[in-house]
XYZ file of C-alpha atoms in Angstrom:
731
model
C 43.089 188.876 314.598
C 43.709 185.061 315.269
C 45.567 183.683 318.226
C 46.290 180.566 316.347
C 48.675 179.498 313.833
C 49.093 176.680 311.185
C 52.829 175.688 310.388
C 52.865 173.510 307.112
C 55.038 173.017 304.386
C 55.131 172.137 300.672
C 56.857 168.926 301.496
C 58.575 166.359 304.045
C 61.935 166.828 306.195
C 61.486 170.866 306.061
C 62.078 170.944 310.039
C 58.500 171.972 310.658
C 59.502 170.726 314.088
C 61.833 173.467 314.740
C 59.610 176.592 313.719
C 56.415 174.837 315.910
C 58.867 174.800 318.872
C 60.232 178.063 318.375
C 56.727 179.475 318.370
C 55.140 177.723 321.399
C 58.345 179.050 323.013
C 57.562 182.352 321.843
C 53.908 182.282 322.707
C 54.499 180.845 326.178
C 56.391 183.818 326.861
C 53.171 186.087 326.303
C 50.458 184.071 327.078
C 49.547 181.855 330.091
C 48.027 179.075 328.346
C 49.629 177.598 324.751
C 47.892 174.557 323.037
C 49.432 172.503 320.360
C 46.910 170.373 317.780
C 48.022 167.855 315.049
C 45.262 167.474 312.437
C 46.431 164.480 310.839
C 49.044 162.060 312.220
C 49.856 158.610 312.379
C 48.950 156.656 315.205
C 45.091 157.333 314.991
C 42.474 154.862 314.066
C 39.086 156.064 313.921
C 38.330 155.732 310.339
C 36.813 159.483 310.104
C 34.055 158.404 312.601
C 32.959 161.562 314.234
C 32.379 160.223 317.664
C 35.559 157.963 317.686
C 36.793 157.895 321.420
C 39.986 159.791 321.431
C 41.610 157.814 323.038
C 41.849 154.958 320.599
C 45.465 155.262 319.157
C 47.864 152.933 317.589
C 50.957 152.011 319.524
C 53.055 154.751 317.595
C 53.522 158.089 319.061
C 53.912 161.223 317.208
C 57.360 162.470 317.981
C 56.964 166.076 317.020
C 53.932 166.166 319.275
C 55.623 164.611 322.202
C 58.395 167.595 321.616
C 55.710 170.324 322.024
C 54.017 168.482 325.056
C 57.132 168.445 326.483
C 57.533 172.347 326.369
C 56.600 173.426 330.318
C 54.499 176.084 328.583
C 51.926 173.134 327.170
C 49.444 171.800 329.687
C 47.735 169.294 327.672
C 47.628 165.451 326.940
C 48.904 163.553 323.843
C 45.182 162.327 323.093
C 43.489 165.892 323.399
C 46.137 167.182 320.692
C 45.524 164.641 317.867
C 42.723 164.865 315.178
C 42.627 161.846 312.958
C 44.618 159.362 311.147
C 45.758 159.088 307.316
C 43.202 156.356 307.067
C 40.331 158.890 308.263
C 41.395 161.086 305.541
C 41.425 158.389 302.869
C 38.112 156.921 303.857
C 36.096 160.294 304.014
C 37.917 163.785 303.863
C 34.791 165.577 304.753
C 34.075 163.426 307.841
C 37.589 163.699 308.493
C 37.639 167.699 308.298
C 34.666 167.691 310.576
C 36.115 165.554 313.237
C 39.370 167.980 312.940
C 37.356 171.049 313.937
C 35.580 169.827 316.432
C 38.796 168.623 318.153
C 40.574 171.664 317.440
C 37.753 173.898 318.972
C 38.005 171.671 322.455
C 41.749 172.603 322.406
C 41.038 176.238 321.701
C 38.783 176.514 324.357
C 41.551 175.659 326.829
C 44.171 177.779 325.433
C 44.981 181.418 324.919
C 46.692 180.555 321.765
C 47.359 177.187 319.626
C 50.241 176.373 317.391
C 48.531 173.872 314.702
C 51.029 171.306 313.194
C 50.260 170.202 309.750
C 50.886 166.727 308.590
C 54.401 165.071 308.076
C 54.208 163.907 304.181
C 54.941 160.183 304.925
C 51.276 159.059 303.421
C 50.135 160.772 300.628
C 51.476 162.748 297.371
C 52.996 166.532 298.324
C 50.465 168.675 296.340
C 47.198 166.441 297.706
C 48.670 166.807 301.166
C 49.644 170.328 300.940
C 45.772 171.055 299.583
C 44.528 169.016 302.414
C 46.541 171.211 305.103
C 45.580 174.559 303.626
C 41.849 173.447 303.669
C 42.088 172.726 307.404
C 43.728 175.923 307.854
C 40.916 177.891 306.017
C 38.076 175.809 308.274
C 40.056 176.492 311.794
C 40.408 180.106 310.517
C 44.144 179.798 311.444
C 46.749 182.048 309.404
C 49.333 180.002 307.867
C 53.470 179.863 308.581
C 54.536 178.216 305.570
C 57.797 176.326 305.609
C 59.945 175.437 302.810
C 62.860 173.448 302.842
C 66.252 174.609 302.000
C 67.379 170.950 300.633
C 66.548 168.978 297.826
C 64.138 166.224 298.658
C 64.786 162.899 298.715
C 64.524 159.289 300.485
C 65.389 161.271 303.580
C 65.438 164.741 302.555
C 68.893 165.121 303.824
C 68.062 164.482 307.135
C 70.726 162.507 308.794
C 74.085 161.392 307.551
C 72.803 160.958 303.824
C 72.543 164.900 303.384
C 71.140 166.149 300.173
C 72.663 169.417 298.545
C 71.326 173.164 299.582
C 68.932 174.501 297.077
C 69.368 178.212 295.271
C 67.578 181.474 296.254
C 65.967 180.807 292.874
C 65.284 177.045 293.801
C 63.321 178.097 297.059
C 61.470 180.921 294.945
C 59.909 178.465 292.987
C 58.820 176.082 295.781
C 57.368 178.793 297.437
C 55.449 179.828 294.178
C 53.871 176.240 294.114
C 52.591 176.290 297.646
C 51.704 179.857 297.821
C 49.327 179.144 294.812
C 48.104 176.017 296.407
C 47.232 177.948 299.642
C 45.677 180.593 298.029
C 43.514 177.842 295.809
C 41.986 176.519 298.864
C 41.354 180.582 300.755
C 43.884 179.935 303.382
C 45.607 183.162 304.649
C 49.287 183.154 304.086
C 50.638 184.942 307.660
C 54.526 184.070 306.691
C 56.905 181.870 305.014
C 60.328 180.548 306.989
C 62.847 179.057 304.643
C 64.355 176.374 306.999
C 67.630 174.531 306.566
C 68.606 176.998 304.211
C 72.275 177.618 303.017
C 74.233 179.495 305.519
C 75.701 181.566 303.064
C 72.583 182.569 301.046
C 70.346 183.713 303.646
C 69.826 187.230 302.730
C 69.361 186.063 299.220
C 66.902 183.409 299.802
C 64.671 186.010 301.951
C 64.607 188.627 298.942
C 63.703 185.748 296.448
C 61.135 184.355 298.457
C 59.792 187.712 299.580
C 58.712 188.206 295.353
C 56.218 185.671 296.018
C 54.478 187.221 298.919
C 55.180 190.744 299.343
C 53.111 191.139 302.385
C 53.763 188.003 303.844
C 56.606 187.804 306.729
C 59.721 185.824 305.406
C 62.699 184.875 306.994
C 65.402 182.345 306.773
C 67.083 179.830 309.279
C 70.109 178.001 308.430
C 71.221 174.496 308.286
C 72.671 173.380 311.375
C 74.468 169.811 311.359
C 73.787 168.977 315.063
C 70.058 169.334 314.616
C 69.800 167.040 311.647
C 72.218 164.372 313.074
C 70.979 161.128 314.434
C 71.844 160.347 317.975
C 73.661 157.281 318.934
C 70.511 155.784 319.882
C 68.893 156.091 316.678
C 71.748 154.676 314.823
C 71.494 151.449 317.150
C 68.056 150.751 316.513
C 68.742 151.706 312.525
C 71.050 148.452 312.666
C 69.256 146.544 314.719
C 72.202 146.382 317.365
C 72.672 145.759 321.092
C 74.763 148.206 323.454
C 77.588 145.794 324.702
C 79.381 148.467 326.928
C 79.393 152.103 327.261
C 77.761 154.909 329.333
C 73.907 155.002 328.524
C 73.857 158.603 329.095
C 75.796 158.806 325.687
C 73.200 157.407 323.522
C 71.839 160.612 323.103
C 75.016 162.209 321.570
C 74.863 163.301 317.936
C 76.318 161.235 315.154
C 77.950 163.490 312.706
C 79.599 161.063 310.376
C 80.392 157.331 309.947
C 83.878 155.802 309.225
C 84.360 152.408 307.962
C 87.278 150.823 309.709
C 87.629 148.118 306.929
C 91.427 148.681 306.041
C 94.300 148.244 308.632
C 94.764 150.013 311.989
C 97.213 152.672 310.700
C 94.828 153.659 307.787
C 91.767 153.522 309.950
C 93.400 156.256 312.685
C 94.023 159.112 310.116
C 90.425 158.686 308.502
C 88.787 159.134 312.585
C 86.438 162.652 312.742
C 84.775 164.277 315.658
C 81.658 162.533 316.690
C 81.982 159.779 313.986
C 80.448 156.269 314.509
C 83.211 153.758 313.406
C 82.445 150.599 311.942
C 84.485 147.826 312.846
C 84.313 144.119 311.489
C 83.664 142.080 314.532
C 87.013 140.017 313.895
C 89.115 143.116 313.375
C 90.447 142.946 317.419
C 93.244 145.134 316.635
C 91.157 147.995 314.751
C 88.937 147.900 318.065
C 91.578 148.273 320.389
C 93.397 151.149 318.231
C 90.120 153.158 318.092
C 89.441 152.725 321.753
C 93.238 154.305 322.514
C 92.414 156.986 320.089
C 89.158 157.967 321.593
C 90.973 158.232 324.804
C 93.717 160.332 323.734
C 93.574 164.009 323.807
C 95.563 164.076 320.434
C 92.517 162.283 318.465
C 88.956 163.323 317.979
C 86.162 162.050 320.206
C 84.143 159.279 318.859
C 80.180 158.714 319.295
C 80.411 155.297 319.159
C 81.692 151.791 317.796
C 79.780 149.342 316.138
C 81.041 145.664 315.847
C 79.298 144.128 313.072
C 79.281 140.891 311.059
C 77.921 138.883 314.243
C 81.595 137.600 315.331
C 82.528 137.188 318.937
C 84.867 139.230 320.290
C 88.222 136.726 321.683
C 88.003 136.184 325.309
C 91.258 137.810 325.849
C 90.455 140.745 323.783
C 87.305 141.169 325.578
C 89.238 141.074 328.644
C 91.340 143.921 327.897
C 88.266 146.006 326.828
C 86.474 145.220 330.039
C 89.690 146.561 331.798
C 89.495 149.686 330.049
C 86.168 150.019 330.675
C 85.463 152.499 327.981
C 82.223 154.859 328.735
C 81.882 154.983 324.571
C 79.048 152.986 323.613
C 80.132 149.792 321.727
C 77.449 148.076 320.043
C 77.295 144.761 318.530
C 75.113 144.097 314.856
C 74.696 140.902 313.179
C 74.231 142.518 309.621
C 77.257 142.635 307.073
C 78.958 145.627 305.806
C 76.536 146.782 303.162
C 73.504 146.591 305.201
C 75.074 148.255 308.246
C 76.342 151.031 306.226
C 72.913 151.326 304.635
C 70.798 151.503 307.832
C 73.077 154.211 309.239
C 72.968 156.460 306.436
C 69.198 156.081 306.367
C 69.133 156.759 310.187
C 67.011 160.199 310.494
C 68.008 163.175 312.843
C 64.881 163.906 314.965
C 64.366 166.732 317.132
C 63.213 165.145 320.567
C 62.534 166.387 324.207
C 65.268 164.281 325.386
C 67.988 165.667 323.411
C 69.000 168.781 325.395
C 71.531 170.024 322.584
C 69.242 169.615 319.650
C 66.118 171.175 321.938
C 68.822 174.089 322.820
C 69.752 174.634 319.489
C 66.460 174.666 317.704
C 65.374 177.461 320.216
C 68.866 179.323 319.620
C 68.562 178.912 315.773
C 64.707 180.607 316.494
C 65.859 183.761 318.735
C 68.752 184.341 316.078
C 66.724 184.328 312.876
C 63.334 185.076 313.497
C 62.002 188.306 314.555
C 59.646 186.771 316.970
C 57.931 190.342 318.110
C 57.168 190.970 314.626
C 55.637 187.781 314.238
C 53.462 187.691 317.420
C 52.553 191.145 316.466
C 50.879 189.969 313.397
C 49.021 187.030 315.248
C 47.819 190.107 317.702
C 48.979 188.439 320.832
C 49.705 191.074 323.144
C 51.358 190.102 326.717
C 49.199 188.841 329.256
C 49.068 191.049 332.613
C 49.730 188.238 334.673
C 53.560 186.858 334.988
C 53.481 183.036 334.694
C 56.653 181.284 335.769
C 57.768 180.951 332.100
C 57.280 184.308 331.620
C 59.298 185.112 334.543
C 62.021 182.644 333.281
C 62.260 184.192 329.696
C 62.795 187.863 331.101
C 65.695 186.531 333.197
C 67.621 184.962 329.714
C 66.467 188.397 327.997
C 67.895 190.626 330.498
C 70.828 188.614 331.099
C 71.713 188.539 327.116
C 71.037 192.351 326.848
C 74.335 193.013 329.144
C 76.368 189.943 328.825
C 78.394 189.156 332.033
C 81.026 186.787 333.092
C 79.995 183.901 335.311
C 82.218 181.474 336.825
C 80.829 177.579 337.692
C 83.656 176.029 339.943
C 81.658 172.628 339.615
C 83.385 171.388 336.423
C 82.999 167.993 337.166
C 79.525 167.398 337.357
C 77.277 166.748 334.439
C 74.493 168.957 335.219
C 76.997 171.855 335.276
C 78.291 171.239 332.033
C 74.855 170.773 330.340
C 73.622 173.729 331.915
C 76.828 175.437 330.724
C 75.759 174.059 327.049
C 72.503 175.751 327.069
C 74.019 179.209 328.613
C 76.545 179.052 325.762
C 73.883 177.986 323.187
C 71.321 180.556 324.166
C 73.971 183.607 324.244
C 72.925 184.239 327.864
C 76.568 185.025 329.088
C 80.282 184.504 328.945
C 81.299 181.461 331.096
C 84.628 179.936 332.910
C 84.345 176.574 334.143
C 87.135 175.371 336.782
C 88.744 171.867 336.440
C 91.048 170.168 334.503
C 90.702 171.241 330.954
C 91.133 168.064 328.998
C 89.069 166.243 331.424
C 86.026 168.744 331.006
C 86.256 168.981 327.434
C 86.725 165.308 326.856
C 83.188 164.529 329.038
C 81.364 167.766 327.174
C 82.431 166.034 323.580
C 80.959 162.662 325.593
C 77.745 164.165 326.248
C 77.590 166.182 322.749
C 78.114 169.549 324.344
C 79.459 172.298 322.680
C 81.740 174.027 325.085
C 83.825 175.696 322.846
C 82.724 179.186 323.957
C 83.832 178.651 327.511
C 87.326 179.148 329.090
C 88.384 176.135 331.313
C 90.805 177.015 334.099
C 92.493 174.984 336.303
C 92.292 175.716 339.818
C 95.762 174.593 340.219
C 96.641 176.906 337.601
C 100.141 178.395 339.033
C 99.790 181.958 337.594
C 96.516 182.262 339.171
C 97.091 180.548 342.296
C 100.162 182.545 343.283
C 98.032 185.781 342.389
C 95.144 184.810 344.554
C 97.238 183.418 347.429
C 99.031 186.877 347.918
C 95.617 188.456 347.645
C 94.267 185.995 350.327
C 96.840 186.312 352.411
C 96.634 190.133 352.428
C 92.690 189.908 353.287
C 93.303 187.485 356.079
C 96.187 188.750 357.427
C 94.643 189.874 360.628
C 93.161 186.352 361.107
C 96.894 184.996 360.869
C 96.710 183.549 357.316
C 100.394 183.099 355.643
C 100.993 183.173 351.940
C 101.969 179.162 352.524
C 98.694 178.554 353.937
C 96.650 180.525 351.252
C 98.411 178.894 348.749
C 96.861 175.652 349.727
C 93.402 177.359 350.238
C 92.861 179.141 347.284
C 92.983 175.385 345.094
C 89.650 174.874 346.805
C 87.125 175.722 343.954
C 84.947 178.033 345.788
C 87.896 180.036 347.310
C 89.317 180.110 343.587
C 85.991 181.045 342.155
C 85.563 183.590 344.682
C 88.709 185.049 344.362
C 87.931 185.595 340.240
C 85.126 187.459 341.304
C 86.708 189.432 343.976
C 89.727 190.475 341.572
C 87.488 191.158 338.444
C 88.261 188.253 336.497
C 84.697 187.185 336.523
C 81.368 189.083 337.439
C 79.790 186.278 339.428
C 79.962 182.636 340.758
C 77.141 180.139 341.069
C 78.232 176.833 342.751
C 76.895 174.320 345.205
C 75.557 171.720 342.994
C 78.225 169.398 344.631
C 79.011 171.078 347.511
C 77.287 172.400 350.864
C 76.014 176.080 351.334
C 78.514 176.766 353.864
C 81.382 175.580 351.330
C 79.777 177.584 348.560
C 79.169 181.098 350.145
C 82.071 180.882 353.434
C 84.504 182.325 350.989
C 82.483 185.169 349.721
C 82.138 186.420 353.508
C 85.706 186.358 353.944
C 86.677 187.682 350.621
C 83.802 189.623 348.782
C 82.128 190.950 351.972
C 78.829 192.976 352.130
C 77.573 195.986 350.337
C 77.999 199.425 352.332
C 75.784 199.815 355.181
C 74.623 196.350 355.019
C 75.297 193.914 358.136
C 74.313 190.828 357.020
C 74.294 188.392 353.959
C 70.659 187.039 353.301
C 68.745 185.187 350.642
C 65.557 185.238 348.710
C 63.511 182.817 346.806
C 61.248 184.204 343.638
C 58.150 182.232 344.093
C 56.427 181.763 340.678
C 52.802 181.354 341.137
C 50.617 180.802 338.621
C 50.073 184.477 337.534
C 52.249 186.618 339.537
C 55.830 186.336 341.136
C 56.380 186.695 344.901
C 59.814 187.259 346.929
C 60.566 185.611 350.278
C 63.087 186.357 352.743
C 65.164 185.025 354.255
C 64.569 181.360 353.842
C 67.891 179.968 353.706
C 70.800 181.427 355.690
C 70.025 183.310 359.046
C 68.679 181.115 361.486
C 67.165 183.654 363.949
C 67.599 187.279 362.880
C 67.653 190.238 365.245
C 65.703 193.057 364.716
C 68.522 194.898 362.881
C 69.146 192.087 360.700
C 65.497 191.769 360.030
C 65.691 195.193 358.741
C 68.602 194.492 356.518
C 66.840 191.659 355.083
C 63.782 193.334 354.297
C 65.670 196.589 352.617
C 67.775 194.087 350.610
C 65.292 191.999 349.673
C 63.139 195.079 348.474
C 66.254 196.123 346.595
C 66.236 192.408 345.107
C 62.770 192.570 343.921
C 63.155 195.993 342.173
C 66.044 194.855 340.512
C 63.970 191.797 338.708
C 61.159 194.467 337.973
C 59.031 193.434 340.884
C 57.460 196.305 342.748
C 58.289 196.212 345.989
C 55.390 196.146 349.056
C 57.092 194.706 351.936
C 55.636 192.749 354.482
C 57.121 192.008 358.055
C 55.492 188.689 358.934
C 54.636 187.794 362.302
C 51.870 185.448 364.094
C 49.953 188.474 364.944
C 48.817 191.578 362.609
C 48.864 194.767 363.734
C 48.552 195.651 367.601
C 46.433 192.617 368.282
C 49.356 190.801 369.959
C 52.409 190.802 371.976
C 55.491 189.010 373.026
C 58.936 189.000 372.400
C 58.882 187.347 368.704
C 55.919 190.213 367.830
C 57.824 192.974 369.112
C 61.152 191.686 367.189
C 59.374 192.447 363.959
C 57.694 195.777 365.214
C 60.982 197.008 366.160
C 62.161 195.577 362.818
C 59.241 197.610 360.677
C 60.295 200.876 362.383
C 63.926 200.285 361.322
C 62.969 199.842 357.796
C 60.752 202.979 357.606
C 63.792 204.916 359.140
C 66.427 203.657 356.873
C 64.367 203.517 353.681
C 61.595 206.213 354.159
C 60.642 205.981 350.375
C 60.281 202.106 350.887
C 56.539 200.692 351.220
C 56.435 198.311 354.275
C 54.088 197.391 356.791
C 53.947 195.150 359.821
C 53.666 193.047 361.896
C 51.159 191.147 359.902
C 49.873 187.550 359.397
C 50.368 185.939 355.549
C 46.679 185.917 355.186
C 46.614 189.879 355.778
C 49.512 190.205 353.576
C 48.352 188.250 350.527
C 44.650 188.368 350.667
C 42.900 191.557 350.182
C 39.686 190.693 351.808
C 41.395 189.680 354.926
C 43.380 192.901 355.013
C 40.253 195.093 354.613
C 39.380 193.708 357.956
C 42.531 193.277 359.939
C 45.083 196.234 358.357
C 42.374 198.747 356.728
C 44.260 201.785 354.912
C 47.598 199.786 355.046
C 49.499 200.121 351.882
C 50.814 197.065 351.825
C 48.207 194.473 353.453
C 46.469 192.309 350.784
C 49.090 193.482 348.273
C 52.306 192.487 349.023
C 54.956 191.358 346.781
C 58.267 190.937 349.348
C 57.430 188.744 352.450
C 60.105 188.926 355.126
C 59.546 185.947 357.479
C 61.056 186.512 361.376
C 63.077 183.323 361.369
C 64.619 180.962 358.938
C 62.272 177.984 360.706
C 59.241 179.820 359.465
C 60.803 181.122 355.931
C 62.071 177.588 354.887
C 58.907 175.786 355.729
C 56.755 178.188 354.150
C 58.702 178.178 350.794
C 58.493 174.676 350.620
C 54.785 174.529 351.586
C 53.817 176.862 348.751
C 56.459 174.997 346.325
C 54.596 171.695 347.095
C 50.992 172.493 347.750
C 50.194 175.061 345.415
C 52.838 174.043 342.572
C 54.583 177.127 342.850
C 58.235 177.571 340.733
C 60.596 178.306 343.523
C 63.873 180.073 342.078
C 66.601 180.451 344.287
C 68.025 180.841 346.910
C 69.257 184.274 345.669
C 71.978 185.573 348.203
C 72.013 189.481 348.567
C 73.871 192.035 350.526
C 77.344 191.001 348.947
C 79.172 193.485 347.224
C 79.367 191.139 344.302
C 77.128 188.549 343.067
C 77.689 184.721 344.383
C 74.891 182.081 344.625
C 74.377 178.680 345.819
C 72.498 176.087 344.245
C 70.449 172.836 345.974
C 72.499 169.810 345.745
C 69.416 168.255 343.893
C 69.614 171.228 341.247
C 68.392 170.468 337.697
C 69.727 171.636 334.753
C 67.201 174.332 334.640
C 67.810 175.516 337.828
C 71.420 176.055 337.175
C 70.538 177.843 334.111
C 67.982 180.080 335.907
C 70.488 180.779 338.874
C 73.339 181.904 336.673
C 70.800 184.118 334.519
C 69.893 185.782 338.162
C 73.759 186.193 338.870
C 74.499 187.774 335.405
C 71.533 190.453 336.251
C 72.890 190.877 339.827
C 75.994 191.562 338.310
C 74.674 194.213 335.722
C 74.206 196.679 338.867
C 76.710 199.267 339.211
C 79.249 197.705 341.797
C 79.399 199.887 345.306
C 82.706 201.442 345.994
C 85.262 199.537 348.322
C 84.291 199.451 351.724
C 85.388 198.061 355.147
C 82.179 196.027 355.965
C 80.651 195.262 359.244
C 80.061 191.731 360.729
C 78.585 188.762 358.389
C 76.662 185.853 359.626
C 78.628 184.318 362.829
C 80.695 187.224 363.651
C 83.201 189.473 362.062
C 84.755 188.372 358.717
């Protein structure tokens, strides 16, 4: 069985890039190194010469290859992944094939599995191109995953605003028959058929019809999605040759869902505005421009993608001054062309899957996950999961486990674009339920501007009177011993961190993630006061999941407790072991010090020794040893000489540092010097999960932390208890 797969289609605009991305993502969750290869592409100009330098490429890059190379599971350069250009195929097909085979094997030697993406039908007729792709697949020994398009072919294949109609099940069967016959003629092995961009109302019928063509093949269908095929504002700007004169640059990546030609009077334009539309306004119709800007800002009208002022007219100074005063975030574009040429250019703009479009990226992966049985496909490829655990595998497991029992997470920082983008990804991938704190109108308006779909999220204001009253009563009750009155509590609970924590405390949410725009103290102080610690746990601490190239380790405490006592170190060790076990990491706990075993003495060593003994007494089932140095904990050869016979030394998975200074510096050193992915900090010891973000957190960091929080919430909550002291004294 092969570990390579060849993705090809019978025609252009079938959506091979979506399928290829899904394959790369699925493979990255099973193997360490995923390769990608484009046998024939625009941009290479080597005329089929066998010894042509791989670095000789034209300025135009292959956007499909760029999308796949942007995936974290692929670690190859662009030049390594391309075969020959179309000119080479025309000049000498046999020589070109030889070069393709040679360059493919160079990629295969560096990869555990390879996704090969066929050509794009931009150069020669479809039958000829499919035949050559089939020959390539046969010569590479790669089974074919055939993609057939669910839209009528045309100049754009219905990709973009100029959308064509859907094909029927019988139409799809006929397309499959022609393509499969061509593959068989060239002796290519058919693995499966995916009907992509299919009519959403006929998915089952299409699968049944296509299955008759290839009864032994895996057959599936992926529905058409308007956002995936929609061009971005930036693509529309390029299509019309326009210049952006105002607006937020971040909004240029928003998808354009329609076009409105505003050639009529203002009162007739307004009812025709639609969500995500680009509005074409003659440059001399100032009143229409102002009306459209006001409509976009109004909550009673749709959120627009952009305005294009066409015709080459200059905006009058007085009107321009008014627009400047409004300072709209909506992109305003100036184009020199007339009505017909501008409309034609916009309608021909193609929607492409791009690495810098988070919504398209998430949509493509979500469609793949919902409609393709990746497990069955991987089994047909004989791709078994590697014994090593890579960072991508760990992150994938987080999302899968969170999806398995969906929990409700509150995100207090609804005014941060990173949080909104992460929320869009979490909702698109079905990871959890979400509540976002903030003004609903402002949050949804900003999400619409960013091209995000947050319709599945609840937006709740921390000034909501009903919740404010309930939360204030509860907070005053909890903190009455500190002299907190109801009036004081009403002010406190409007703080987003306190409001979110109260939601978790009262069961309105299962967990909270914050800190992208707030300090750690601001994020977690309310949890010390309100949620408090697990029974038998005296402190709240933290761990980082350190994702190395082939395994995941747990480091604690690296973020919370500056100088723990022996008792607190024991708590940290037990909590860290429990966290490791919850995330399928077998806990073997190393209590770290500058001395190993009985080789050294001193207060710091004795503290770790005492903590180790406390862990053994409190959790006798736990594998723990210490004090030991890091090398003795991590390296078997060192362990054999320094701590022979230890059940932990040389194979530790949980590393407990003696103080915050050591832990924080060590995790950052490993992260930066060893290229490890640090996921965290993950708080532990609380009765309900609350987690803190770095203020420099990326969207992916927020997604991972939310998934972790959701998994923490899946455990059976402990019974209510009066906790003992937390960090900094009694809560």
